[in-house]
Coordinates of C-alpha atoms in Angstrom, one line a residue:
M1 CA 123.5 103.4 117.5
I2 CA 120.5 104.8 115.5
T3 CA 120.6 108.3 114.3
F4 CA 117.6 110.5 113.5
S5 CA 116.9 113.4 111.1
V6 CA 114.2 115.7 112.5
I7 CA 112.8 117.8 109.7
T8 CA 110.7 120.9 110.1
I9 CA 108.8 122.6 107.3
V10 CA 107.6 126.2 108.0
W11 CA 106.2 129.3 106.4
N12 CA 105.1 132.3 108.3
D13 CA 104.6 130.6 111.7
R14 CA 107.1 132.1 114.1
V15 CA 105.2 131.0 117.3
G16 CA 104.6 127.5 116.0
A17 CA 108.1 127.0 114.8
T18 CA 109.5 128.2 118.1
R19 CA 107.4 125.6 120.0
T20 CA 108.5 122.9 117.6
M21 CA 112.2 123.8 118.0
Q22 CA 112.0 123.9 121.8
S23 CA 110.6 120.3 121.8
V24 CA 113.4 119.1 119.5
F25 CA 116.2 120.8 121.3
S26 CA 115.0 119.3 124.6
Q27 CA 115.4 115.7 123.4
T28 CA 117.6 113.7 125.8
Y29 CA 118.8 111.4 123.0
P30 CA 121.9 113.1 121.4
H31 CA 122.2 111.4 118.1
Y32 CA 119.9 113.5 115.9
E33 CA 120.2 116.3 113.4
V34 CA 117.8 119.2 112.9
I35 CA 116.9 120.2 109.3
V36 CA 114.6 123.2 108.7
Q37 CA 113.1 124.3 105.4
D38 CA 111.6 127.8 105.6
G39 CA 109.6 128.9 102.6
A40 CA 111.0 132.5 102.8
S41 CA 108.8 133.6 105.6
T42 CA 107.9 137.3 105.9
D43 CA 106.7 137.4 109.5
G44 CA 109.9 137.2 111.4
T45 CA 110.1 133.4 111.3
S46 CA 113.3 133.4 109.3
E47 CA 115.1 135.7 111.7
M48 CA 113.9 133.6 114.7
L49 CA 115.3 130.5 113.1
R50 CA 118.7 132.1 112.3
S51 CA 118.9 133.2 116.0
F52 CA 119.2 129.5 117.0
G53 CA 122.6 129.3 115.3
D54 CA 124.2 125.9 115.5
W55 CA 121.3 124.4 117.3
I56 CA 119.8 123.9 113.8
D57 CA 122.2 121.7 111.8
D58 CA 120.8 122.6 108.4
L59 CA 118.7 125.7 107.7
V60 CA 117.6 126.7 104.2
I61 CA 115.4 129.7 103.6
E62 CA 114.0 129.8 100.1
E63 CA 110.7 129.9 98.2
D64 CA 109.2 126.5 97.3
D65 CA 106.3 125.1 95.3
G66 CA 104.2 123.9 98.2
I67 CA 104.6 121.7 101.3
Y68 CA 105.5 118.5 99.5
D69 CA 108.1 120.2 97.4
A70 CA 109.5 121.8 100.6
M71 CA 109.6 118.3 102.2
N72 CA 111.5 116.9 99.3
R73 CA 114.1 119.6 99.4
A74 CA 114.6 119.0 103.1
L75 CA 114.7 115.2 103.1
A76 CA 117.3 115.3 100.3
R77 CA 119.7 116.8 102.8
A78 CA 119.0 114.2 105.6
T79 CA 121.8 111.9 106.8
G80 CA 120.1 110.0 109.7
D81 CA 119.2 106.4 109.7
Y82 CA 115.5 107.3 110.2
L83 CA 113.7 110.6 109.6
I84 CA 110.6 112.2 111.0
F85 CA 108.7 115.3 110.0
M86 CA 107.9 117.6 112.9
N87 CA 106.5 120.6 111.1
A88 CA 105.8 124.1 112.6
A89 CA 103.3 123.9 115.5
D90 CA 103.8 120.1 116.0
Y91 CA 106.0 119.1 118.8
F92 CA 107.5 116.0 120.6
L93 CA 105.3 115.1 123.5
K94 CA 108.2 114.4 125.9
P95 CA 112.0 115.0 126.0
D96 CA 112.6 111.2 125.9
V97 CA 110.7 110.4 122.7
L98 CA 113.8 109.9 120.5
E99 CA 115.5 107.9 123.3
R100 CA 112.6 105.6 123.7
V101 CA 112.1 105.1 119.9
A102 CA 115.8 104.4 119.5
Q103 CA 115.5 101.5 122.0
M104 CA 112.4 100.1 120.2
I105 CA 113.3 100.3 116.5
D106 CA 114.9 97.3 114.9
P107 CA 117.0 98.6 112.0
E108 CA 117.2 95.1 110.6
K109 CA 113.4 94.8 110.2
D110 CA 111.6 98.2 110.5
D111 CA 111.3 100.4 107.5
I112 CA 108.5 102.5 108.9
F113 CA 107.9 102.8 112.6
V114 CA 104.5 104.2 113.5
G115 CA 103.6 105.7 116.9
Q116 CA 100.7 107.9 118.0
A117 CA 99.9 111.6 117.8
L118 CA 97.8 113.5 120.4
S119 CA 95.4 116.2 119.5
A120 CA 96.5 119.6 120.8
E121 CA 92.8 120.5 121.2
T122 CA 91.6 117.5 123.2
G123 CA 94.8 115.9 124.5
R124 CA 93.6 112.5 123.3
V125 CA 95.2 110.1 120.8
H126 CA 94.0 110.9 117.3
Q127 CA 92.4 107.9 115.8
Y128 CA 93.3 106.7 112.3
R129 CA 92.2 103.7 110.4
K130 CA 93.3 100.3 111.8
P131 CA 96.5 99.0 110.2
H132 CA 94.5 96.3 108.2
E133 CA 92.4 99.1 106.5
F134 CA 95.4 100.7 104.8
W135 CA 93.6 100.3 101.5
A136 CA 90.9 102.8 102.5
G137 CA 93.0 105.7 103.9
S138 CA 95.6 106.8 106.4
T139 CA 96.7 104.4 109.2
T140 CA 99.6 106.6 110.3
D141 CA 100.2 110.2 111.5
H142 CA 103.1 111.8 109.7
Q143 CA 104.4 113.5 112.9
A144 CA 104.4 110.2 114.7
T145 CA 106.1 108.1 112.1
F146 CA 109.8 107.3 111.6
I147 CA 110.9 106.4 108.1
R148 CA 114.0 104.7 106.9
R149 CA 116.0 107.4 105.2
E150 CA 117.0 105.5 102.1
L151 CA 113.4 104.5 101.4
M152 CA 112.2 108.1 101.9
Q153 CA 114.9 109.6 99.7
E154 CA 114.2 107.1 96.9
L155 CA 110.5 107.4 96.7
K156 CA 110.1 111.1 97.8
Y157 CA 106.7 112.8 97.8
S158 CA 104.6 113.5 94.7
T159 CA 103.8 117.2 94.4
E160 CA 100.6 116.5 92.4
Y161 CA 98.6 116.2 95.6
D162 CA 97.4 119.0 97.9
I163 CA 97.0 117.0 101.1
A164 CA 97.5 113.4 100.3
G165 CA 101.2 113.3 99.4
D166 CA 102.0 111.5 102.6
L167 CA 99.3 108.8 102.0
H168 CA 100.6 108.4 98.5
F169 CA 104.1 107.8 99.8
F170 CA 103.0 105.3 102.3
T171 CA 100.9 103.5 99.7
R172 CA 103.9 103.2 97.3
A173 CA 106.1 102.1 100.1
R174 CA 103.6 99.4 101.1
K175 CA 103.2 98.2 97.5
R176 CA 106.9 97.7 97.2
G177 CA 107.0 95.6 100.4
A178 CA 108.2 98.1 103.0
S179 CA 107.6 96.8 106.6
F180 CA 105.3 98.8 108.9
R181 CA 105.5 98.4 112.6
Y182 CA 102.8 100.0 114.8
E183 CA 103.5 100.7 118.5
P184 CA 101.2 102.5 121.1
I185 CA 103.9 105.0 122.0
A186 CA 102.9 108.7 122.1
I187 CA 105.3 110.6 119.8
A188 CA 103.9 114.1 119.2
K189 CA 101.1 116.6 119.9
K190 CA 99.7 118.6 117.1
P191 CA 96.7 120.8 116.2
F192 CA 94.0 119.0 114.2
A193 CA 91.1 121.6 114.3
V194 CA 92.3 123.8 111.4
G195 CA 90.2 123.0 108.4
A196 CA 88.5 120.1 110.1
S197 CA 85.0 120.9 108.7
S198 CA 86.0 120.4 105.1
G199 CA 89.0 118.1 105.7
F200 CA 87.2 114.9 105.1
V201 CA 85.7 115.9 101.7
D202 CA 89.1 117.4 100.6
R203 CA 90.7 114.1 101.5
V204 CA 88.1 112.1 99.5
R205 CA 88.8 114.3 96.4
D206 CA 92.6 113.9 96.8
R207 CA 92.7 110.2 97.6
L208 CA 89.9 108.3 95.8
T209 CA 91.6 107.8 92.4
M210 CA 94.9 107.0 94.0
L211 CA 93.5 104.4 96.4
E212 CA 91.4 102.8 93.7
E213 CA 94.4 102.5 91.4
A214 CA 96.5 101.0 94.1
W215 CA 94.0 98.7 95.9
G216 CA 90.7 98.7 93.9
K217 CA 91.2 95.2 92.5
E218 CA 91.8 93.6 95.9
Y219 CA 89.6 95.6 98.2
P220 CA 86.2 97.4 98.1
V221 CA 87.8 100.9 98.1
R222 CA 85.0 102.7 96.2
E223 CA 82.2 101.1 98.2
K224 CA 83.8 102.0 101.5
I225 CA 84.6 105.6 100.7
T226 CA 81.2 106.1 99.1
N227 CA 79.5 104.9 102.3
E228 CA 81.7 107.1 104.4
M229 CA 81.0 110.1 102.2
A230 CA 77.2 109.5 102.5
T231 CA 77.5 109.2 106.3
H232 CA 79.5 112.4 106.4
L233 CA 76.9 114.3 104.3
S234 CA 74.1 113.0 106.5
R235 CA 75.8 114.2 109.7
V236 CA 77.1 117.6 108.5
F237 CA 73.9 118.8 106.8
D238 CA 71.4 116.9 109.0
L239 CA 69.9 115.1 106.1
D240 CA 68.3 111.7 105.9
A241 CA 70.9 109.1 104.9
N242 CA 68.2 107.4 102.7
N243 CA 68.6 110.5 100.3
F244 CA 72.0 109.2 99.4
R245 CA 71.2 105.5 98.7
D246 CA 72.5 104.3 95.4
K247 CA 74.5 107.6 94.8
S248 CA 78.0 107.4 93.5
V249 CA 80.8 109.2 95.4
E250 CA 81.1 111.7 92.5
E251 CA 77.4 112.5 92.9
L252 CA 77.8 112.8 96.6
L253 CA 80.6 115.3 96.1
L254 CA 78.4 117.4 93.9
I255 CA 75.6 117.3 96.5
Y256 CA 78.2 118.5 99.1
E257 CA 79.2 121.4 96.9
D258 CA 75.5 122.3 96.3
W259 CA 74.7 122.4 100.0
Q260 CA 77.8 124.4 100.7
D261 CA 76.7 127.0 98.1
R262 CA 73.3 127.1 99.7
L263 CA 74.6 127.6 103.1
S264 CA 77.0 130.3 101.9
A265 CA 74.2 132.1 100.1
A266 CA 71.9 131.9 103.2
S267 CA 74.7 133.3 105.4
A268 CA 75.3 136.2 103.0
L269 CA 71.6 137.1 103.0
S270 CA 71.4 137.1 106.8
K271 CA 74.2 139.6 107.1
P272 CA 73.1 143.2 107.7

């Protein structure tokens, strides 16, 4: 019998956390625990969570030092065989998700079991990199991934990253030989639109050095990310891609910042 720890991190999102909890409590598979870490919300979220009583197995309300610190605090209390993060506003797609995953996971072989996440905006599966391109970025969605508890508690998350702490964990897990299993099973639905316009550039800033250090000697990390950054700039600002030929990724980031400043200044001048 496989047991799960479902962990939710929340701060000031009463509506989103309610939706998440409803999807967790509706699971038909009985062998799971619910762990919630609330960063001392001030909008009524804490009171809402308390109202669930024993439905939440472990609720801690306290200030933290950011999302990865909050995740570390919560995962330290997990006791399930596998854990999954289902943060506020994310939710299990169907009531039988845990039941189906329990039937598929092989505890003798699978350290990390990867399913699929659907976009709340489009209803379609969100596409990540193919598994063989792990060296260039994310191949997994956090809310669709089940991680062996002992592995997660040992490695934890690094709090030095703003948005790439999950990729950093998966990179370290892969470097030490953890097994990844990918299956086309829909696990969760979540919003992707928030921050999407700047998300790619933020990810480049947060991930480039980490990926180069981990995989740069074996794979063309810098070349691939530089080409993707150039393509992104060309598309976002409607510029000729030839303008970026022979530019380093650092130069491309500076160009991005310059064009962002120009657009902000133009927008400010156009306001009455």
